[in-house]
XYZ file of C-alpha atoms in Angstrom:
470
model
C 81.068 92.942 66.079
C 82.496 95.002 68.669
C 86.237 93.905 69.437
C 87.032 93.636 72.937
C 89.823 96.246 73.965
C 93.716 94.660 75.689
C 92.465 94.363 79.519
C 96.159 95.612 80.285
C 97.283 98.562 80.304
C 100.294 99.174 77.982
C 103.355 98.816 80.318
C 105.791 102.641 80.637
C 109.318 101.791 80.655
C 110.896 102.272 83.681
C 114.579 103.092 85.278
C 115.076 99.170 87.044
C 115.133 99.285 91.369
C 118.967 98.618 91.422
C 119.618 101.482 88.988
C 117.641 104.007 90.357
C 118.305 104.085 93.979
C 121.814 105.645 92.812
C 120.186 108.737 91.147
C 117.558 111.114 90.889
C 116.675 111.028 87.520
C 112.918 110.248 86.453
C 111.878 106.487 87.650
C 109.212 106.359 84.347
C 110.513 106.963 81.151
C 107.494 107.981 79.163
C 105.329 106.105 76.186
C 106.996 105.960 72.726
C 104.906 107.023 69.992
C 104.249 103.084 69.308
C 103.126 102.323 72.443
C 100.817 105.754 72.812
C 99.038 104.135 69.651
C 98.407 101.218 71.293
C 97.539 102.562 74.085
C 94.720 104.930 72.584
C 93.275 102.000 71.198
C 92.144 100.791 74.233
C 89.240 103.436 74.394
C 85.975 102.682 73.852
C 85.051 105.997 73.187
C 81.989 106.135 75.537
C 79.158 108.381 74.543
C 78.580 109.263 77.782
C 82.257 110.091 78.542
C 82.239 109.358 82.475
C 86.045 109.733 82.737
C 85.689 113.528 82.615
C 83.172 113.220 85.468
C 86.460 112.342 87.318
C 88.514 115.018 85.947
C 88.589 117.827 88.700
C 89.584 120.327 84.893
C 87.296 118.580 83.211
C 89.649 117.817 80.429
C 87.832 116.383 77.121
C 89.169 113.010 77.663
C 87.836 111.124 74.847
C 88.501 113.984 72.091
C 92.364 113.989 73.244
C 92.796 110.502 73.178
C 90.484 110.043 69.763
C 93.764 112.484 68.421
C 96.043 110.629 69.619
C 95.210 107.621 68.005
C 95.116 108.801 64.960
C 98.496 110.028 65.082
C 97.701 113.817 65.341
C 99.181 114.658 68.242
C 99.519 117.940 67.782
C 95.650 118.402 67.813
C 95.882 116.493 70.636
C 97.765 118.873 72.486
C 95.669 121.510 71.525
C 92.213 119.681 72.918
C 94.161 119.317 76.553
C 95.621 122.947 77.157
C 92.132 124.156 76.380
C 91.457 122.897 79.896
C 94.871 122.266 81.465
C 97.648 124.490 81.882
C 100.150 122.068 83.502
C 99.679 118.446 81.223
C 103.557 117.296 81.735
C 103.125 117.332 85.358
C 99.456 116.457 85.735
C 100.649 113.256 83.800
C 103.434 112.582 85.950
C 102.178 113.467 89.632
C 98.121 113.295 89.568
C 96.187 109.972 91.005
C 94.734 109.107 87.742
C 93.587 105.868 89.748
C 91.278 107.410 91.585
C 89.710 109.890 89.384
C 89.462 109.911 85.250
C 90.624 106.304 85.243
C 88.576 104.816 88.078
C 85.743 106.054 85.969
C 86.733 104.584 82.791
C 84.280 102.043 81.289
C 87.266 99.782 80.355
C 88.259 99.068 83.852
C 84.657 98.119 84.653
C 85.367 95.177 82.329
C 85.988 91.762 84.543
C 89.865 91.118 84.046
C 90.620 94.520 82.241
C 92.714 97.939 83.834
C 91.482 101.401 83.006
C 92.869 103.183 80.091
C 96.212 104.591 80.763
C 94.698 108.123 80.367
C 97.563 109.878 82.783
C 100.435 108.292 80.917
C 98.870 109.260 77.404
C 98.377 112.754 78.829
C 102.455 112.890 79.958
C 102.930 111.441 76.563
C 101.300 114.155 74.542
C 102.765 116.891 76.723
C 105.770 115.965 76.149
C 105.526 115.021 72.154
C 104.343 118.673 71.906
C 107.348 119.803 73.919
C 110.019 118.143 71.383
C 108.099 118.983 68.232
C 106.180 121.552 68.419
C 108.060 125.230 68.312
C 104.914 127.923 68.820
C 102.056 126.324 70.219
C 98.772 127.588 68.998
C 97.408 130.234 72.111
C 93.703 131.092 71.974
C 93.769 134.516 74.192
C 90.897 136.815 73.925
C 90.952 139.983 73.484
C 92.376 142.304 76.513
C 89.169 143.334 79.092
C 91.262 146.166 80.974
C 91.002 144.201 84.482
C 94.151 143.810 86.438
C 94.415 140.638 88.780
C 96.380 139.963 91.233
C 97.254 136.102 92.207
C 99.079 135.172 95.313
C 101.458 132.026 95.197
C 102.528 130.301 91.983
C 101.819 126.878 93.221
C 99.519 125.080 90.957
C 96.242 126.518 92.289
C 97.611 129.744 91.238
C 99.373 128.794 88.144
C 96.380 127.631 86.643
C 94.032 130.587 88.059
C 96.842 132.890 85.964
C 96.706 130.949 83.496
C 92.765 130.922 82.791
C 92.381 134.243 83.358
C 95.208 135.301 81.145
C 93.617 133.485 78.382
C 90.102 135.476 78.983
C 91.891 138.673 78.524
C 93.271 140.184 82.018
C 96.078 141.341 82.664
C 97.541 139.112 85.572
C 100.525 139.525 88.295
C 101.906 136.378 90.258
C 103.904 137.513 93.127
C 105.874 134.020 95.107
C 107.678 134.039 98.153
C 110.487 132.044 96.780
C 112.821 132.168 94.657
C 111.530 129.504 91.911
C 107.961 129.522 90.947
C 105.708 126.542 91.110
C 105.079 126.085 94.740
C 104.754 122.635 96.085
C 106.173 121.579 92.365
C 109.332 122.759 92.745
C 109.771 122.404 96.401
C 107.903 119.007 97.494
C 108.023 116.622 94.641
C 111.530 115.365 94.181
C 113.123 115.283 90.668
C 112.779 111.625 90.216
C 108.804 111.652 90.009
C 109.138 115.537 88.598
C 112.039 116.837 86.952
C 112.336 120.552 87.481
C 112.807 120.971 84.090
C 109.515 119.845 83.339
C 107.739 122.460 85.599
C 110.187 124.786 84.262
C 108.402 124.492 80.958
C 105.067 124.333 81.839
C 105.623 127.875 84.038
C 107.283 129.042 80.592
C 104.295 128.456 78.639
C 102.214 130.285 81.378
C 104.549 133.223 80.847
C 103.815 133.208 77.147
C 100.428 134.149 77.880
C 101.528 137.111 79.255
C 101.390 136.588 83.227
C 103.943 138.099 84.939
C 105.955 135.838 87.704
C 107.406 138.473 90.506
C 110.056 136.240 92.530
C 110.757 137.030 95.742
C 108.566 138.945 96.566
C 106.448 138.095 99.752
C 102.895 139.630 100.204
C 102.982 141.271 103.562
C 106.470 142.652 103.297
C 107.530 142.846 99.643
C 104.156 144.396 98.819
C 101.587 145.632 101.731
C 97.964 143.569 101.326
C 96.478 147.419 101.169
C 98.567 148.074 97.865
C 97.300 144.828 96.005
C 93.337 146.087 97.414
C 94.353 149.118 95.747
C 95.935 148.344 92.576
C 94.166 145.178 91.715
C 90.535 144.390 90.417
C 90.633 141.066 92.204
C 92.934 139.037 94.141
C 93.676 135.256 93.948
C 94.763 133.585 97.108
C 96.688 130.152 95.972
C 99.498 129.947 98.714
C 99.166 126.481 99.819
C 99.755 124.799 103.006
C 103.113 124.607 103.853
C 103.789 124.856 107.643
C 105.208 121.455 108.920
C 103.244 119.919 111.157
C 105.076 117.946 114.016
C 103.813 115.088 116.223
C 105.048 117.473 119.594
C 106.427 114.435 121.469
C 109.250 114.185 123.609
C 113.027 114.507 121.419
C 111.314 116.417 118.828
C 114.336 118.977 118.990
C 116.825 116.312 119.272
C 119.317 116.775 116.365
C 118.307 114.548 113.295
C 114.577 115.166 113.783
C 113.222 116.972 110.551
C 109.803 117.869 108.942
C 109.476 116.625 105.570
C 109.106 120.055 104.585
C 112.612 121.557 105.342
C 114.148 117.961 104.183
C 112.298 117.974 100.960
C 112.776 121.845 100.510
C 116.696 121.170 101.099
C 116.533 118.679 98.386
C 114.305 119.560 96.054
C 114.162 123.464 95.379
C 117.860 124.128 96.695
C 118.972 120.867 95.003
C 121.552 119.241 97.996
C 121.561 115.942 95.969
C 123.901 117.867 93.717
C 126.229 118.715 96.298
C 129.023 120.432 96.566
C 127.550 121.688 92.681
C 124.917 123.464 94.749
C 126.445 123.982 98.381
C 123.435 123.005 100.404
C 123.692 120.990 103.587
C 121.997 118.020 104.041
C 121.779 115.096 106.506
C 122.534 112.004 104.917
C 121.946 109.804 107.151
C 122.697 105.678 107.858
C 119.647 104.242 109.538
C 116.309 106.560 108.458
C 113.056 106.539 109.858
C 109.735 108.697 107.761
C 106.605 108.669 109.884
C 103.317 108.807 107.766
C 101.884 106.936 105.113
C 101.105 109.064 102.469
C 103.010 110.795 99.167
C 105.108 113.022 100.743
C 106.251 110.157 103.266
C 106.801 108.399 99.928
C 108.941 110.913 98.606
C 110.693 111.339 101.812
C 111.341 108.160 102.133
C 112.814 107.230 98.536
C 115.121 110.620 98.548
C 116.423 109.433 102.035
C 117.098 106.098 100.253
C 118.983 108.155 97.134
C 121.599 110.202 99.469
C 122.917 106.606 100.527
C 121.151 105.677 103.719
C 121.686 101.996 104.249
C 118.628 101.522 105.700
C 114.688 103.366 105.668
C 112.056 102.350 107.459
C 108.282 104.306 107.502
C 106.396 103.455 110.087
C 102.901 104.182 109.698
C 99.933 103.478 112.525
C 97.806 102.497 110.359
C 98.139 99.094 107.810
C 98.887 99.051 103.756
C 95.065 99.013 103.129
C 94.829 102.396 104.889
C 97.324 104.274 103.827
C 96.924 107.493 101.647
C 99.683 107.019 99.227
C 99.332 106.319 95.504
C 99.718 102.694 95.244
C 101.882 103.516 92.561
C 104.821 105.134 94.914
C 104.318 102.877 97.598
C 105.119 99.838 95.146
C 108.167 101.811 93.778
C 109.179 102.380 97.157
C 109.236 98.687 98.080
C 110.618 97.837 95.074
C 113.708 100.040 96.071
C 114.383 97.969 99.408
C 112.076 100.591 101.572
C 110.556 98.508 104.643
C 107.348 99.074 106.099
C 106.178 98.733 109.367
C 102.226 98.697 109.944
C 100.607 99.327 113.123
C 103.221 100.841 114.830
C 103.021 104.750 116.335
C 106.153 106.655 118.276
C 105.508 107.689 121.117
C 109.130 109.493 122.344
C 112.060 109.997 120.269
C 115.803 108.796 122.409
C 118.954 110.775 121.905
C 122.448 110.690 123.170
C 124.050 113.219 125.342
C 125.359 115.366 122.731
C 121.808 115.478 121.945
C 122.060 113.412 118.825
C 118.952 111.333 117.749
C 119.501 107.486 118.620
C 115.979 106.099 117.776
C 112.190 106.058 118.440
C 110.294 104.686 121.163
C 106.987 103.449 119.616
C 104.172 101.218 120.751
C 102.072 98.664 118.442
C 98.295 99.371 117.201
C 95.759 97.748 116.587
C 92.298 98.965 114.249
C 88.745 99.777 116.225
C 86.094 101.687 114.134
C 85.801 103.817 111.837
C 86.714 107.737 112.693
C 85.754 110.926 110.987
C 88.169 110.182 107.723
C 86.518 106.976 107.131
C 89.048 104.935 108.283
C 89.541 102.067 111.203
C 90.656 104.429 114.275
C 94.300 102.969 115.579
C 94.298 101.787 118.837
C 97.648 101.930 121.734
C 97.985 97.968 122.565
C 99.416 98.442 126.263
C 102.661 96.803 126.653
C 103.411 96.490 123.653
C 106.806 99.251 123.517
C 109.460 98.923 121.728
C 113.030 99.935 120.013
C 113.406 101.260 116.446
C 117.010 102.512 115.816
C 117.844 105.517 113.999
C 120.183 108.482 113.428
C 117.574 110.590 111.539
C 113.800 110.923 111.692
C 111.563 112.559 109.090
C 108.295 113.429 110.051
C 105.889 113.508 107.051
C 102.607 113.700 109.225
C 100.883 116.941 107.199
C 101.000 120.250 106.839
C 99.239 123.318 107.970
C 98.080 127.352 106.991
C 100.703 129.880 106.757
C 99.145 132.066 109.970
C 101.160 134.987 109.399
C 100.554 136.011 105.995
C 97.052 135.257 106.158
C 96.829 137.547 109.235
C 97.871 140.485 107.347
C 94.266 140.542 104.650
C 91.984 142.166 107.462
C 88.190 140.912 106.832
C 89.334 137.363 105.889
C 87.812 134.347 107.325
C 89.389 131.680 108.549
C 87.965 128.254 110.018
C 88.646 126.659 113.154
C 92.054 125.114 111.104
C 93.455 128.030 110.136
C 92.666 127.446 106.382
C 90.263 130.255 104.635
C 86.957 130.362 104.518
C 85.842 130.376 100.825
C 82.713 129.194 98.682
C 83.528 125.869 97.267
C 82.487 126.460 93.728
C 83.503 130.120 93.056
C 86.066 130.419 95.742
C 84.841 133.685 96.545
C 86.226 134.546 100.483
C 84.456 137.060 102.915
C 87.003 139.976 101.627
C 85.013 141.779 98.805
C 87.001 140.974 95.429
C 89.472 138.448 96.759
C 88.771 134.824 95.889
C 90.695 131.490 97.282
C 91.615 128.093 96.482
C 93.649 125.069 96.965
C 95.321 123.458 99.854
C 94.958 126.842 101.735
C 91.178 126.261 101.807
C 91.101 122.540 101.867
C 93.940 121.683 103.663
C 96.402 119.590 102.032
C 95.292 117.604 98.834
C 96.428 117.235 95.210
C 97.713 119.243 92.403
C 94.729 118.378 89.906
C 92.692 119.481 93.205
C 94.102 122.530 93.588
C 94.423 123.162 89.378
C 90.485 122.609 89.564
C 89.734 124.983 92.371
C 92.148 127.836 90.344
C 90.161 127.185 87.275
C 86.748 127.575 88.901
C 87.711 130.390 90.398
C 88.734 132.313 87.601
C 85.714 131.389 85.794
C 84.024 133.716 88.750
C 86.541 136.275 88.451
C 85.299 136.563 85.238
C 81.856 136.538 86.528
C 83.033 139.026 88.695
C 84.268 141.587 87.090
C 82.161 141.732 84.019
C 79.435 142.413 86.550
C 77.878 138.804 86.496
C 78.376 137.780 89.783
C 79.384 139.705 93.265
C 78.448 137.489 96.385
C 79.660 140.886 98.950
C-alpha cells in the first residue's frame, strides 16, 4: 500500500524578524543534509513528471530529487547543471510557487504543500559547492564558431553557458564592472549573497567563456566589429531604465528609482559604509511605491539602513499584487506596513526642496484590464497625507534606447523592447538572436535563463546550417 507523503513541506531555518532587520546577511539558512532527506521523500515520483512542464530549463526534476534521496548528492548535482547553469541562485530567487511546484502532484493532495523542489535545488547547489573540488564538465568537442553574447545578466549567462558546453568559443562583454546583471545589482545580499553569484559566474568561466568587464557595446566595442568578428551575437542586456510615475516633486530631493537605490546598495555595497565609500540616503520615514519584488527588496533594504519607519503603498490590494508571497510575508514579518488601495498623485517638498511626503488619493477595484487584473479606480475626495523624507519608486523598468539604437536593422516594438521569435529568439538582424527582459519586458531570472537556453539551442541550429530564419 502506497504511503501517503508529509502534506508539509519541511520547514528552512531562518535568521528570526528581530535579528535580521539589523543586517544583510541571508534571511534562509539552507536545508541540512537531514532535512534534504526528508524532504526528497516527499516525492511521489510521478511517471508523468508534470513539474518539469513548469520548469522554464526544463530541469529533470524527478531524477535530481530521486539522487538526492538516496544520499548521492553528487549525482544529483550532476543531473541539474545538465540543464541549469545558475542552481544556487535559481534556488534562492526563482518563484518555485508558481511554476515546478504549482505543478507538483503532491500539492494537488487536499491538505498537502508541493514538494519543496526550489529549496532542495539551493540545497544541492550548495552541498556540491562545499564538497565537491572539480565538478564533472561535459563540453563537446570545439566547432570553430565564435559567439558573441551581450550582457552577463542571467539570460546571457546561461546562453554562454550552453553554448560553451556545445563547443563554441564564446565572449561576454558587460557594461559594469561585476558580471551577473540584475544578480548583482537588483537582488540585495540578504535574499542573494554576492558570493553566491560569484560562484556560479566562476563555474561559467570554467567552461571557458570569457567575461570582458567594462566594456560597453557601442563605445568599448563598435556593433560593426562584433558583426564582423562574431558568427552570431546574443543580445541578453535586460531592462534596466527606471521607470518613474512623472508626477509633480519627482525631482524633489529624496525621490529615487529603485534602480539607482538598489544599484547603490547592492553592486557598490553602501550598507558597508565607510568600508566601501558609497553614499546613500538613509532615511527616517520611507515610502516604496509598487507591489512587486523589487518593491520588496526596496522596501526591506530601506528597513536594514535604520529607517524607523517603511511604508509601500500599492493601488492595488494584497490579492493583486505581483510579489512572491514569500517576500511579502518576510517583509511584514520585519515591521513593513502596507497600505492597499492607495495611489500618489503629487509628491510635497520643503523650500530647500527637500521631500516632505506624498499626496495620494484612495482606490477602489472596477474590472478586469489587459493584465488580468481588477483596474484601480480614483475615489474623488478621497486625498490625503502620507509623511516622508524619502520615496522609492519601484513601479518597473524599461529598454536601454541607446544601445539598442546603435545595431542598425533591429526591430523594436512599440515598447522599446526587441522584436525576436519567441522560441529561437532569432531578431530581424541576420545572425543576432535575443532574449530576456529586453524582449519581454521585465520578468524573472528562470524566465530569462529559459529564453538564453533556447536560444542557444538555435545558435546551434544556426550555425551548423540547420536553421537560418533571414
Amino acid at each position: 500500500m502506497a504511503v501517503r507523503p508529509n502534506p508539509k513541506k519541511t520547514l528552512m531555518p531562518e535568521q528570526e524578524p528581530h535579528e535580521r532587520i539589523k543586517n544583510f546577511s541571508e534571511v534562509a539558512l539552507g536545508y541540512t543534509e537531514e532535512q534534504a532527506l526528508i524532504e526528497s521523500r516527499r516525492c511521489l515520483q510521478c511517471p508523468t513528471h508534470p513539474c518539469v512542464s513548469g520548469c522554464p530549463v526544463g530541469i529533470d526534476i524527478p531524477g535530481f530529487i530521486r539522487e538526492v534521496k538516496e544520499g548521492r548528492f553528487d549525482e544529483a548535482a550532476r543531473i541539474l547543471k545538465l540543464y541549469n547553469n545558475l542552481p544556487a541562485v535559481c534556488g534562492r530567487v526563482c518563484p518555485q510557487e508558481v511554476q515546478c511546484e504549482e505543478k507538483c502532484v503532491v500539492g494537488k493532495i487536499p491538505g498537502s504543500e508541493p514538494v519543496a523542489i526550489g529549496r532542495l535545488e539551493r540545497f544541492v547547489a550548495d552541498w556540491e559547492a562545499t564538497n565537491v573540488k572539480d565538478p564533472r564538465i561535459e563540453i563537446a568537442p570545439s566547432k570553430g564558431g565564435k559567439i558573441a553574447v551581450v550582457g552577463s545578466g542571467p539570460a546571457g549567462l546561461t546562453a554562454a553557458a550552453d553554448l560553451a558546453k556545445k563547443g563554441y568559443s564564446v565572449d561576454v562583454f558587460e557594461t559594469l564592472h561585476k558580471p551577473g546583471g540584475v544578480l548583482v545589482y537588483g537582488i540585495p545580499e540578504f535574499r542573494l549573497p554576492k558570493a553566491i553569484v560569484e560562484r556560479e559566474v566562476k563555474y561559467i568561466e570554467s567552461l571557458s567563456v570569457k567575461i570582458h568587464l567594462n566594456t560597453p557595446v557601442g563605445k568599448s566595442i563598435s556593433v560593426d566589429e562584433l558583426l564582423q568578428e562574431y558568427d552570431a551575437i546574443f543580445l541578453g542586456i535586460g531592462a534596466g531604465t527606471p521607470k518613474f510615475m512623472k508626477i509633480e516633486g519627482t525631482n524633489l530631493n529624496g525621490v529615487y528609482s529603485a534602480n539607482e537605490f538598489l544599484t547603490r546598495v547592492n553592486l557598490m555595497k553602501a550598507y558597508l559604509f565607510p568600508s566601501y565609500d558609497t553614499p546613500v540616503k538613509k532615511g527616517s520615514q520611507v515610502v516604496v511605491i509598487g507591489g512587486g519584488n523589487v518593491a520588496m527588496d526596496a522596501a526591506r533594504s530601506a528597513l536594514r539602513l535604520g529607517a524607523k519607519q517603511v511604508k509601500v503603498i500599492y493601488r492595488r490590494t494584497e490579492q493583486e499584487m505581483p510579489a512572491r508571497r514569500e517576500e511579502y510575508l518576510h517583509a511584514v514579518e520585519e515591521g513593513i506596513q502596507f497600505m492597499w488601495l492607495t495611489q500618489p498623485i503629487k509628491y510635497i517638498g520643503d523650500e530647500r526642496g527637500r521631500v516632505l511626503g506624498a499626496e495620494c488619493i484612495s482606490m477602489e477595484l472596477g474590472e478586469p484590464d489587459e493584465s488580468g487584473r481588477r483596474k484601480p479606480i480614483p475615489i474623488e475626495d478621497s486625498r490625503f497625507i502620507v509623511e516622508a523624507d524619502m520615496i522609492i519608486e519601484a513601479i518597473g523598468t524599461d529598454a536601454n534606447r541607446f544601445l539598442l539604437s546603435e545595431f542598425k536593422g533591429l526591430s523594436l516594438n512599440k515598447y522599446g523592447y526587441i522584436i525576436a521569435d519567441s522560441e529561437t529568439g532569432a531578431t530581424t538582424l541576420k545572425k543576432v538572436f535575443a532574449g530576456g527582459d529586453i524582449v519581454t519586458g521585465a520578468a524573472t531570472v528562470i524566465e530569462a535563463m529559459g529564453a538564453g537556453k533556447r536560444a542557444a539551442y538555435w545558435i546551434d541550429k544556426f550555425l551548423c546550417g540547420e536553421y537560418n530564419p533571414w
